[in-house]
Coordinates of C-alpha atoms and ligand atoms in Angstrom, one line a residue:
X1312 CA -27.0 0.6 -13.3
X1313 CA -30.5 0.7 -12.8
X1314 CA -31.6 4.1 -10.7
X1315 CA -33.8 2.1 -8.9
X1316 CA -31.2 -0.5 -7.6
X1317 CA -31.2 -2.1 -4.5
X1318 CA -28.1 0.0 -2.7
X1319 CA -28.6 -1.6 0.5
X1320 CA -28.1 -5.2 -0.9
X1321 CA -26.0 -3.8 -3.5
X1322 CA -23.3 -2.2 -1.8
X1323 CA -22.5 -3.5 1.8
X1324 CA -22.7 -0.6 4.2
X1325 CA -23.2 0.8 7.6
X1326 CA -23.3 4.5 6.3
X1327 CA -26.9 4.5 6.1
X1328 CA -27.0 4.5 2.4
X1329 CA -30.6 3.8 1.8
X1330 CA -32.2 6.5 3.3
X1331 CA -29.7 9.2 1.5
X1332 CA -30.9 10.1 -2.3
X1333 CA -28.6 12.3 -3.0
X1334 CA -25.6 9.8 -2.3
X1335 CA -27.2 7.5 -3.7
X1336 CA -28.0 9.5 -7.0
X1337 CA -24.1 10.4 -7.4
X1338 CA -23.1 7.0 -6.7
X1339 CA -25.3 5.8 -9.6
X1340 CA -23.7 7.7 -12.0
X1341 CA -20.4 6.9 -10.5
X1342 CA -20.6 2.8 -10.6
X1343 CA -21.1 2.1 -14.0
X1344 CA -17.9 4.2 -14.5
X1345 CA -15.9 2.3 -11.7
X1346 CA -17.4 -1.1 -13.3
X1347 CA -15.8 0.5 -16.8
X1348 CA -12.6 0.8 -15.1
X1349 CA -12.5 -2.5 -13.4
X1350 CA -13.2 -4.0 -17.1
X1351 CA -10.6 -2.5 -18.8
X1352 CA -7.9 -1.6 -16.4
X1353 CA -8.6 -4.2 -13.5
X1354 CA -7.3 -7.8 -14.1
X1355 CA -6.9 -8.8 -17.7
X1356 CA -7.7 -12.7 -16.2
X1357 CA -10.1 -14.9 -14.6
X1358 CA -13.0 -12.3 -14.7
X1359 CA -15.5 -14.8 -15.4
X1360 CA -14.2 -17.7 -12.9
X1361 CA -15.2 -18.0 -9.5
X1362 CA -12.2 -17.4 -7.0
X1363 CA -12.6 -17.8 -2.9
X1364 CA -12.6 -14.4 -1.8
X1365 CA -13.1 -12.6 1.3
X1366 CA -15.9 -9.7 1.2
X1367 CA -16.0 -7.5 3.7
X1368 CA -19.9 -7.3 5.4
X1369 CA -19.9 -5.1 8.9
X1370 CA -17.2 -3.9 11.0
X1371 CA -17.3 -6.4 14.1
X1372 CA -14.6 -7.4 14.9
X1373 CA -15.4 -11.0 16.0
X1374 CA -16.8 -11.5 12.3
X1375 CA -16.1 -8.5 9.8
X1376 CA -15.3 -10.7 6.2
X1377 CA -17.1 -13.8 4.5
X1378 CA -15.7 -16.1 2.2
X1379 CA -17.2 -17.6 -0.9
X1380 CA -16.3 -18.6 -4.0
X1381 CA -17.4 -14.8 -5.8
X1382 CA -16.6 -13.6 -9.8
X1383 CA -14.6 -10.3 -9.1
X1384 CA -17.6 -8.1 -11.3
X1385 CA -19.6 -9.1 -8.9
X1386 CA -17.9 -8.3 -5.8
X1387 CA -19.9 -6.1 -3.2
X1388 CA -17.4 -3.6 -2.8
X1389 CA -18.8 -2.4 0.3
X1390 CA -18.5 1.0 2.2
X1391 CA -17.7 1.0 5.7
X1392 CA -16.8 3.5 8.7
X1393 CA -15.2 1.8 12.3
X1394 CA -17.8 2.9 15.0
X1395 CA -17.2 5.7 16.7
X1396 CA -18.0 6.9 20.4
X1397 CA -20.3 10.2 21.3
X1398 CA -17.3 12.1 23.2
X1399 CA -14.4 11.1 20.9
X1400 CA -12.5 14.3 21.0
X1401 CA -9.7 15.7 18.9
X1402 CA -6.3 14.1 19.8
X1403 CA -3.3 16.7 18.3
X1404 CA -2.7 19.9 17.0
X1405 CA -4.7 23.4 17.7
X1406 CA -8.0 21.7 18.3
X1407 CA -6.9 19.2 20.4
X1408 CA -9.5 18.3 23.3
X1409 CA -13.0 20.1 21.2
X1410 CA -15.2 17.0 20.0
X1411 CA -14.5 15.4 16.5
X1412 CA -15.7 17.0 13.1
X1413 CA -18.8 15.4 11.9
X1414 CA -18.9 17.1 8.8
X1415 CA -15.9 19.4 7.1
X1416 CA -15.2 22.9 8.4
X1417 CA -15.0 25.1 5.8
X1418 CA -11.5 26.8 5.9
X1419 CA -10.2 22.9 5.7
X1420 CA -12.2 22.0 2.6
X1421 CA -9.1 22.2 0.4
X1422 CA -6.2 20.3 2.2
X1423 CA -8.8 17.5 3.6
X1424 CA -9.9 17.2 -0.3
X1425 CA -6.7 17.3 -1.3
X1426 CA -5.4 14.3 1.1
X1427 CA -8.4 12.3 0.2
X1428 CA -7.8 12.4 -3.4
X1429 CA -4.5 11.7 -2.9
X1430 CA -5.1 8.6 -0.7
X1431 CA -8.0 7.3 -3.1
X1432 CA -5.8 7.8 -6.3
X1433 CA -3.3 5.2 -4.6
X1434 CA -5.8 2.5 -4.6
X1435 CA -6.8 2.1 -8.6
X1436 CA -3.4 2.8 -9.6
X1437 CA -1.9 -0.2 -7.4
X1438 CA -4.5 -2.5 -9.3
X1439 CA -3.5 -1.1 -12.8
X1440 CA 0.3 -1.9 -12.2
X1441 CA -0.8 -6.0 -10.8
X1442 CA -3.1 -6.2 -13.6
X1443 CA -1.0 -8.6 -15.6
X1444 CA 0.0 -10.7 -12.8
X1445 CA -2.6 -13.9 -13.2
X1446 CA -0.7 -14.8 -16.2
X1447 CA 2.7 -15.8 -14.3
X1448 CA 0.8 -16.5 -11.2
X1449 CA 3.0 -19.5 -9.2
X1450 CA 0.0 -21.1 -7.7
X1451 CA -4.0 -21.2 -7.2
X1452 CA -3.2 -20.0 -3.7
X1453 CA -1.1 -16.9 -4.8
X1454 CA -3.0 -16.0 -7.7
X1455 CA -6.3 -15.9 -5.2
X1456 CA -4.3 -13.6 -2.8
X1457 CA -3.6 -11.4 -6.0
X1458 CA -7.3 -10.7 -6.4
X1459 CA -8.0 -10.3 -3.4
X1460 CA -5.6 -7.8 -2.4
X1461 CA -7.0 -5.6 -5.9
X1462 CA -10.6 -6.2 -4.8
X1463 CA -9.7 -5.3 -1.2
X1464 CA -8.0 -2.0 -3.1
X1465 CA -11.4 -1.4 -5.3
X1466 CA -12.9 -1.1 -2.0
X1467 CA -10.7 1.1 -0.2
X1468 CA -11.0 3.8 -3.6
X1469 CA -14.8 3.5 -3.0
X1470 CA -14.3 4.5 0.9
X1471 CA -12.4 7.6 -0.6
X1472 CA -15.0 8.3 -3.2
X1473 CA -17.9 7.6 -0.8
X1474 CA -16.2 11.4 1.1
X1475 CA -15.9 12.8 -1.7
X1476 CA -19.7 12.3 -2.4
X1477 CA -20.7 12.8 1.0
X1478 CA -19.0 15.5 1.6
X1479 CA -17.6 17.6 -1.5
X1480 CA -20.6 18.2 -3.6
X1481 CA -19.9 18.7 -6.9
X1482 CA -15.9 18.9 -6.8
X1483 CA -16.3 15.5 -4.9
X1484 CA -18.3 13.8 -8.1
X1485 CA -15.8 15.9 -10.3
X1486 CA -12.1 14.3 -8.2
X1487 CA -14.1 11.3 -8.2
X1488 CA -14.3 10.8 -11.8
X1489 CA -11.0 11.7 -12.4
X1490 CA -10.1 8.8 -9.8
X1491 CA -10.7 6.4 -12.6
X1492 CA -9.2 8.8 -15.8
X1493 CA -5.3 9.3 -14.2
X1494 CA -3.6 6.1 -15.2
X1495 CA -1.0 4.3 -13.6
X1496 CA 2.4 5.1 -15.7
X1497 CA 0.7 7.3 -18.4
X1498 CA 2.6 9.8 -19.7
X1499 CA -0.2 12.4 -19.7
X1500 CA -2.5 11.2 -16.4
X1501 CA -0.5 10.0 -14.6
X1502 CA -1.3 8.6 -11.4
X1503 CA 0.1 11.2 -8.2
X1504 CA 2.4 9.9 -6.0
X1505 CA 6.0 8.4 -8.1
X1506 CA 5.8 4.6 -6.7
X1507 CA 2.5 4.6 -8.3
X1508 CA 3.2 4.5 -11.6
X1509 CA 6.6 2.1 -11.2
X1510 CA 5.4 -1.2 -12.9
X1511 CA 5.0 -4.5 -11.2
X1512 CA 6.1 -6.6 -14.1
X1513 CA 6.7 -9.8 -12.0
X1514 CA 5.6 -11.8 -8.4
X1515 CA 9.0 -10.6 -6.7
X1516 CA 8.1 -7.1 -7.1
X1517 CA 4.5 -7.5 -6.6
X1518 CA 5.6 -9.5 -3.1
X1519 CA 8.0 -6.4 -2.6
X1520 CA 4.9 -3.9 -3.4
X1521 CA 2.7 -5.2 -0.9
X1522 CA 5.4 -5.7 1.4
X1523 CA 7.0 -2.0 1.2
X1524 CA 4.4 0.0 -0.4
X1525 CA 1.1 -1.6 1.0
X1526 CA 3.4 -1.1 4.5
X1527 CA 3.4 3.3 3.6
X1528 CA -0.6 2.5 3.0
X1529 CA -0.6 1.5 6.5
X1530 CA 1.3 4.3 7.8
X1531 CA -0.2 7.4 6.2
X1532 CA -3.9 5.2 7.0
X1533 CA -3.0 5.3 10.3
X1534 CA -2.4 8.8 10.1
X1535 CA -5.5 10.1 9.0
X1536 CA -7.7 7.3 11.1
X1537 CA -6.4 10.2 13.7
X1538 CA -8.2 12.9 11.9
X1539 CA -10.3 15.5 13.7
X1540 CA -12.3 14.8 10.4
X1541 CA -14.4 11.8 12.1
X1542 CA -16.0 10.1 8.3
X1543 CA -12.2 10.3 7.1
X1544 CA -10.5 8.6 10.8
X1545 CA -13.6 5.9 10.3
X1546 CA -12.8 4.8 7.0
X1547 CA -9.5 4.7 7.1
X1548 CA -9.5 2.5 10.3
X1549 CA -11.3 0.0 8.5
X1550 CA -9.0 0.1 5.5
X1551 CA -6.4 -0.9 7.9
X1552 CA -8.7 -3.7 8.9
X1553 CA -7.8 -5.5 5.4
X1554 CA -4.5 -3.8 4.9
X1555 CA -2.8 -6.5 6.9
X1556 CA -3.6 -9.1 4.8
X1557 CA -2.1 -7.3 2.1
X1558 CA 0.9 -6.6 4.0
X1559 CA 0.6 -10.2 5.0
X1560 CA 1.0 -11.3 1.8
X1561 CA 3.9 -9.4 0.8
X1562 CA 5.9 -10.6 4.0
X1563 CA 5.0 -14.2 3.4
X1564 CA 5.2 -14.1 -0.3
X1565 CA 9.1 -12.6 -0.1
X1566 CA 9.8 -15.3 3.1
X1567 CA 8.7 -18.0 0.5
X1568 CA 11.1 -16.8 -2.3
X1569 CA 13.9 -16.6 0.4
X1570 CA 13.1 -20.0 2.3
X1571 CA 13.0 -21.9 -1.6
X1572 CA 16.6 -20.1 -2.1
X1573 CA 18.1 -21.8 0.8
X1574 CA 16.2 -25.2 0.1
X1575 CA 18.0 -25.0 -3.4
X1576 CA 21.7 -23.6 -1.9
X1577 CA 21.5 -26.4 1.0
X1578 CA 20.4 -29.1 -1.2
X1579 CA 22.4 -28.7 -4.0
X1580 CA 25.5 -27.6 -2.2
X1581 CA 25.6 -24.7 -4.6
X1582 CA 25.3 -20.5 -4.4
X1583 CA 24.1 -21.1 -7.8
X1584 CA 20.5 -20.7 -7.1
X1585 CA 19.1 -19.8 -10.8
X1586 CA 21.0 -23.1 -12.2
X1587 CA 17.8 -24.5 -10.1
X1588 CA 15.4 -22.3 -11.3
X1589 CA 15.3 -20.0 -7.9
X1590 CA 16.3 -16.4 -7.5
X1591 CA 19.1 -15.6 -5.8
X1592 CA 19.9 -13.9 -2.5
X1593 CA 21.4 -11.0 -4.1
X1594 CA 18.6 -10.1 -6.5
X1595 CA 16.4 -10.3 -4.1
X1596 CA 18.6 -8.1 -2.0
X1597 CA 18.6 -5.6 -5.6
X1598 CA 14.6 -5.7 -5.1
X1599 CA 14.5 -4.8 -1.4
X1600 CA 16.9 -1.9 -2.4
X1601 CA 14.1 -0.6 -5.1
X1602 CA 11.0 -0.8 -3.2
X1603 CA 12.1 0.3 -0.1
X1604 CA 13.5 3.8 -1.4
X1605 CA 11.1 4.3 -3.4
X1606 CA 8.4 3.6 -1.5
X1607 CA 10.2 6.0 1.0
X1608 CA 9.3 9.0 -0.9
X1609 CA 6.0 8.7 -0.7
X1610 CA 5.7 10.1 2.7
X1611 CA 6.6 13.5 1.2
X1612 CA 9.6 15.7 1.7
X1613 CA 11.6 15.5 5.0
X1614 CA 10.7 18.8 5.9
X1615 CA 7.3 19.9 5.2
X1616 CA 5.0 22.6 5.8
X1617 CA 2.0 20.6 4.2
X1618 CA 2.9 18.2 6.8
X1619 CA 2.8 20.8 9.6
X1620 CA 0.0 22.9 8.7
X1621 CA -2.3 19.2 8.4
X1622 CA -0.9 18.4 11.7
X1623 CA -1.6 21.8 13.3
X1624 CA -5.2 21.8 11.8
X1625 CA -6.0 18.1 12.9
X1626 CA -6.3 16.8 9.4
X1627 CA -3.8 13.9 9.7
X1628 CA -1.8 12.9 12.8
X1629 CA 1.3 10.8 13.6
X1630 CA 1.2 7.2 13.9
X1631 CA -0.6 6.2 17.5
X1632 CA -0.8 9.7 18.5
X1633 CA -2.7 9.0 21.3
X1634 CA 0.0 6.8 22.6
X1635 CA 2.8 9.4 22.1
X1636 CA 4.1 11.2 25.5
X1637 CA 4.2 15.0 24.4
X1638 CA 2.2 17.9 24.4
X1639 CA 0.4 16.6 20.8
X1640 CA 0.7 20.0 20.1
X1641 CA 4.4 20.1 18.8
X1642 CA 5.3 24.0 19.8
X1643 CA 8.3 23.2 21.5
X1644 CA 9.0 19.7 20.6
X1645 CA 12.6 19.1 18.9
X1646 CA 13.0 15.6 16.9
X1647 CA 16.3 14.4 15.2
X1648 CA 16.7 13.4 12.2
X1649 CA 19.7 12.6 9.4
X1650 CA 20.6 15.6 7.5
X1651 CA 24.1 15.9 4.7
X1652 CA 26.1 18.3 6.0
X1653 CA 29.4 19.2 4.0
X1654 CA 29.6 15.8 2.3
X1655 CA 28.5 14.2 5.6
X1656 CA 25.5 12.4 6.7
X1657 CA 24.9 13.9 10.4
X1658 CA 22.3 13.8 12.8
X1659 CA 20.6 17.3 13.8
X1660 CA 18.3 18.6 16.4
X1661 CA 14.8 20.3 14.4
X1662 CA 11.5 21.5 15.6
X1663 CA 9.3 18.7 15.9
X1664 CA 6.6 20.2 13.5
X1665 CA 8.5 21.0 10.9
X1666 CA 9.5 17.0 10.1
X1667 CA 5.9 15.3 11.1
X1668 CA 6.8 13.5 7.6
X1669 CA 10.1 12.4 8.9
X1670 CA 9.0 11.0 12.1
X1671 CA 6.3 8.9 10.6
X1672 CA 9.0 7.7 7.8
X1673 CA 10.9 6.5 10.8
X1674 CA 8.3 4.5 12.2
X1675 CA 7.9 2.9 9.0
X1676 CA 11.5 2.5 8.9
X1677 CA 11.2 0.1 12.3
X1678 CA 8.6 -1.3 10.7
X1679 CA 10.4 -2.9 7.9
X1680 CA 13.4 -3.6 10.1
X1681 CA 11.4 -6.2 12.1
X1682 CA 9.9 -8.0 8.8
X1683 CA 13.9 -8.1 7.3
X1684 CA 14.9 -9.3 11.0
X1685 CA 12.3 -12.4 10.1
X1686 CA 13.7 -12.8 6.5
X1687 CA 16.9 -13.0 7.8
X1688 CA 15.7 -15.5 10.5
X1689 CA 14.9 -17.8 7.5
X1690 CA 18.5 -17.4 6.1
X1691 CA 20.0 -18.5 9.4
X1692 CA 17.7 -21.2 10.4
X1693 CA 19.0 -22.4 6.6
X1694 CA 22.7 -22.3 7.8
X1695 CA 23.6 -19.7 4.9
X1696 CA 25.9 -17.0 5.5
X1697 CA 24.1 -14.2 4.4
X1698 CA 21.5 -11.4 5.2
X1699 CA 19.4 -8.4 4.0
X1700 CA 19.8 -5.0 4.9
X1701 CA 17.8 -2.1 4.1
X1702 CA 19.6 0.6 2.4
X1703 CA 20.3 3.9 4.1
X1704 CA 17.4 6.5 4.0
X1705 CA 19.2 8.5 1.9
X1706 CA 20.0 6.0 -0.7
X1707 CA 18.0 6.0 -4.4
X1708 CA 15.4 8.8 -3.2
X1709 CA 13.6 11.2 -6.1
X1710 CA 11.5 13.2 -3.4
X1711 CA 12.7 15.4 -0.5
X1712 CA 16.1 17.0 1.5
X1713 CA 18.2 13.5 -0.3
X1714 CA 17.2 13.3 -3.7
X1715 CA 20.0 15.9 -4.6
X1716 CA 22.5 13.6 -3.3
X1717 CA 24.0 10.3 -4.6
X1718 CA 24.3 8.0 -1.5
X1719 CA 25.2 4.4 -1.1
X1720 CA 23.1 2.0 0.9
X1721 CA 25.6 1.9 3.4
X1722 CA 24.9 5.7 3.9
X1723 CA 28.1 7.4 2.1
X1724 CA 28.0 10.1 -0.1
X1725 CA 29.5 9.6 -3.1
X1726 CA 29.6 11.5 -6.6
X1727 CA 26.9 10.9 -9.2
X1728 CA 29.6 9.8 -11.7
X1729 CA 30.4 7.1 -8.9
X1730 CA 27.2 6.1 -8.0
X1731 CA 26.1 5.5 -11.3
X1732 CA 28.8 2.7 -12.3
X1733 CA 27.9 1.3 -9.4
X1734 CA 24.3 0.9 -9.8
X1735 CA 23.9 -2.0 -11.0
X1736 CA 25.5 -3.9 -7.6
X1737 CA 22.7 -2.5 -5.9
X1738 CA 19.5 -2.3 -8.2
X1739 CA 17.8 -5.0 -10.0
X1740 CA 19.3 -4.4 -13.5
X1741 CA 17.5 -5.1 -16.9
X1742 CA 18.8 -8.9 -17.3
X1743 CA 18.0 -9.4 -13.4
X1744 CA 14.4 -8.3 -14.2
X1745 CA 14.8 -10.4 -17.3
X1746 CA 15.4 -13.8 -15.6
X1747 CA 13.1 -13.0 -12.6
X1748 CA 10.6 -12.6 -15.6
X1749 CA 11.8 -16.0 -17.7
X1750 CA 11.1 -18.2 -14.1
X1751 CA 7.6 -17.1 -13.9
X1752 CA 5.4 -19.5 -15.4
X1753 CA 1.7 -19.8 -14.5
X1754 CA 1.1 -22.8 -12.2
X1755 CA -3.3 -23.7 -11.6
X1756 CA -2.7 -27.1 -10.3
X1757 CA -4.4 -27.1 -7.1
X1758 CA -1.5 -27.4 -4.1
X1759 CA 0.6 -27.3 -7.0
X1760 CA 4.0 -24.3 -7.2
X1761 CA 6.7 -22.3 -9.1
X1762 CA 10.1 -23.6 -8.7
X1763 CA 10.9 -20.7 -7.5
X1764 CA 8.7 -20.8 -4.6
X1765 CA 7.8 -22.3 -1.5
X1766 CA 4.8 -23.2 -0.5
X1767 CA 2.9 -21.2 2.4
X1768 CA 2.6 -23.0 5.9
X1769 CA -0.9 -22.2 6.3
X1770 CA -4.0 -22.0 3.4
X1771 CA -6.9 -19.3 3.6
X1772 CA -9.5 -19.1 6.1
X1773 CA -8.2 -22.4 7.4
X1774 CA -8.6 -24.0 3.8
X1775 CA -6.0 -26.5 2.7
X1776 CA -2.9 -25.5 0.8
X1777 CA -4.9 -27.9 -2.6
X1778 CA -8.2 -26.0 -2.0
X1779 CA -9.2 -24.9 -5.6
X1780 CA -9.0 -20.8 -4.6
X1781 CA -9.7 -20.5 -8.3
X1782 CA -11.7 -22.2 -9.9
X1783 CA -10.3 -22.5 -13.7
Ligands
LIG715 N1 5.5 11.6 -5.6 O1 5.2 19.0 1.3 P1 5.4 17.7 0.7 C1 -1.6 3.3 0.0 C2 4.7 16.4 -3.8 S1 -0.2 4.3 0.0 C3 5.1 12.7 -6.3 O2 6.3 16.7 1.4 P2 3.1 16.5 1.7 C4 -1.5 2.1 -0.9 C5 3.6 16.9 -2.9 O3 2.3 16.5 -3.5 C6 -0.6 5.7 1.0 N2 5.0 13.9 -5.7 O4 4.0 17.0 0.6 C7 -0.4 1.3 -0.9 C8 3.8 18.4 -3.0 O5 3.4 18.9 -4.2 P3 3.1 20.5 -4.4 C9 -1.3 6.8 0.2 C10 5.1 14.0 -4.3 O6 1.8 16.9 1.3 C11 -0.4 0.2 -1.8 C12 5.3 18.5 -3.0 O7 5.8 17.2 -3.5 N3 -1.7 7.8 1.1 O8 -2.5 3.6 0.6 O9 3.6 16.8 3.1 C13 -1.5 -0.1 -2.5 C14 5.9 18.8 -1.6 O10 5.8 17.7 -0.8 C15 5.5 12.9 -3.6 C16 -1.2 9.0 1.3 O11 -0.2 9.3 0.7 C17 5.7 11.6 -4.3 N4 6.0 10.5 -3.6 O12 3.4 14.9 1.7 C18 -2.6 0.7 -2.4 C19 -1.8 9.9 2.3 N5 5.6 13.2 -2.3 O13 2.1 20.9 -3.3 C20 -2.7 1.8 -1.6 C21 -2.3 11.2 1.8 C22 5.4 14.5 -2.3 O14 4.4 21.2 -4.3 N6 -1.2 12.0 1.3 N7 5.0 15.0 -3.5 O15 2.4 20.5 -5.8 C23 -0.4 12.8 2.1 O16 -0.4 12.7 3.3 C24 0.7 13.7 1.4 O17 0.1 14.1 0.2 C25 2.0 13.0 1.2 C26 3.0 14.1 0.7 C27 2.6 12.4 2.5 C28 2.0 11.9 0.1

């Protein structure tokens, strides 16, 4: 890029940008990198056609986003902080009640660092697995919903790498750069968190992704849009902003899957839902089994120290902490949580600080109860006998107090030996991937869609369901 570029049309922002040369200077040496990356690791289709996309232009809420037919090079990928108020104070841990950080203290430098890069090495990684998506894409409308979710994502790694530039010097520019050199699922870079380099070789597991994993997004976003660290809380309260469309899309895309699946059971009086092209309730069940435990580990180990010692500092909060009844200090707090005791999964009695991981995995546990609840809704408004259930906590996890354990999605513990022959009841095996894979074939007829799926009630920003969202 030019170093005399027009920022302030360039990049959407209410960060001041134009009058700050030295963000600006790092930034320019930063985008042609990021535009590098988005050519060769963002999505291996439709970069030249126009698709109906949703750009994200100030943070009112009455009118935050605008929609136009855009080329995803040329997407403003924006930077934007939620507005803040002159006495926002400090809501948990040691510094609760003293007035927000503006800037970072210095004895935090490394853990707030470290929790940025962390977030901001989420967001390129979850484009790299959807890259091949557009090819098997079941409609116009899905295949739009695809790009817009990995532009939305671009955007959310420039809010990360906008603090690290603001507000880490030169170790910001270095993490930044090595944002876009760890690759999702290489063997050598690979990305940080496990779920992140998982592939997303088909729509069921991309639905299940933004479903489950977007849904931990969500969680830990909401738990740093508490930080004392006021540029870190702003950001990440925006990101939520156009995480529920993502989230949205998940929810909507699995509820199409399921809804087609009973359309095919009830019509053809069969359980036989692949004779008709569909997937079945029990691989989907095998799916919801997968992305829920493993997007379960990425809130960290049960009991953490990390955890407490973010918490104590005022780094990254607990979901609504302001709406919690307790001290927000967590000295004498005790919180229960499921522990395997002798063979047995028990409940037990723990200090409150020591599980601040735990806690928010619960919420997010509710969470996902009430989007199966609406699955399952669909299932019996169908007049099938059958419904989803999320495994156990401890079932399938790699990270934290279960992943020494073999445990069933009911919740028993079982030997390894045991576990293992049963697998494949419970996990989408390789044929089940297989077929899920064979079904997908691209559809770009406008209002046109895969057998295997329903069509949404409702189109984009009140568009019909036909509206060309990609032009092709
Ligand atoms: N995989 O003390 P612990 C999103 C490591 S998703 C691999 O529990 P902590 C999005 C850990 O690093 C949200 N390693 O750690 C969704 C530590 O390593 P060291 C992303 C893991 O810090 C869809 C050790 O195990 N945002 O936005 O309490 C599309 C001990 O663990 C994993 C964040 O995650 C894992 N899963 O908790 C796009 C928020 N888990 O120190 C985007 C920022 C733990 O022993 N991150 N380890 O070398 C955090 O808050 C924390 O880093 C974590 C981990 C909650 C992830």
């Amino acid at each position: 890029m030019a170093a005399n570029a027009n920022y302030q049309d360039l990049i959407p922002n209410n960060i001041g940008l134009d009058s700050d040369r030295r963000l600006q200077r790092a930034l320019e040496s930063w985008h042609p990198k990021f535009m590098e990356w988005w050519r060769v690791r963002g999505p291996e289709y439709f970069q030249d056609n126009d698709i109906y996309l949703r750009t994200a232009t100030s943070v009112d809420r009455k009118g935050w986003a605008h929609f136009d037919y855009v080329k995803m090079p040329d997407y403003r990928w924006g930077i934007f902080l939620a507005e803040s108020s002159a006495e926002k104070s400090i809501s948990f841990g040691e510094h609760r009640g003293e007035p927000v950080w503006p800037d970072v203290p210095g004895e935090y430098r490394a853990p707030l660092r470290r929790l940025i890069v962390t977030q901001g090495d989420t967001e390129p990684a979850s484009v790299e697995q959807q890259r091949l998506l557009a090819a098997t894409a079941p409609s116009l409308i899905d295949m739009r919903n695809l790009f817009q979710v990995n532009v939305e994502e671009g955007r959310h790694l420039w809010a990360m790498v906008y603090l690290l530039m603001a507000y880490f010097g030169r170790d910001g520019r270095e993490e930044a750069e090595q944002l876009l050199i760890r690759k999702s699922g290489d063997e050598d870079k690979p990305r940080i968190l496990g779920a992140f380099n998982e592939r997303t070789p088909d729509w069921l597991a991309f639905f299940m992704f933004t479903f489950f994993t977007d849904r931990d997004g969500k969680y830990q976003l909401a738990s740093l849009a508490e930080s004392a660290f006021d540029p870190l809380a702003r950001s990440c309260q925006f990101m939520l902003t156009e995480e529920a469309h993502h989230m949205y899309v998940g929810e909507t895309g699995v509820a199409r899957v399921v809804q087609r699946a009973c359309d095919i059971m009830c019509d053809n009086g069969t359980d036989d839902v692949r004779k008709f092209r569909g997937i079945d309730l029990v691989t989907i069940q095998k799916y919801i089994n997968f992305h829920f435990s493993v997007s379960e580990d990425l809130f960290g180990a049960e009991q953490s120290t990390n955890a407490a010692n973010y918490f104590t500092s005022g780094l990254k909060g607990r979901y609504r902490e302001s709406r919690l009844k307790d001290d927000h200090r967590l000295q004498d707090e005790s919180y229960t949580v499921v522990r395997i005791q002798n063979g047995r999964i028990v409940n037990v009695e723990v200090p409150a600080l020591s599980v601040v991981n735990e806690r928010l995995r619960d919420d997010y546990i509710s969470d996902c109860q009430r989007g199966v609840d609406r699955w399952n809704k669909i299932i019996a408004n169908s007049g099938v006998d059958f419904s989803f259930k999320l495994p156990h906590c401890a079932f399938n996890r790699r990270i934290g107090e279960f992943s020494n354990f073999s445990v069933t999605p009911e919740g028993n513990v079982v030997d390894q030996s045991d576990w293992e022959k049963r697998r494949d009841e419970w996990l989408p095996t390789a044929a089940d991937r297989e077929y899920v894979s064979s079904i997908m074939t691209q559809v770009t007829e406008p209002g046109k869609f895969a057998p295997w799926i329903a069509p949404p009630r409702v189109g984009i920003n009140e568009q019909a369901i036909g509206f060309p969202y990609v032009r092709t």
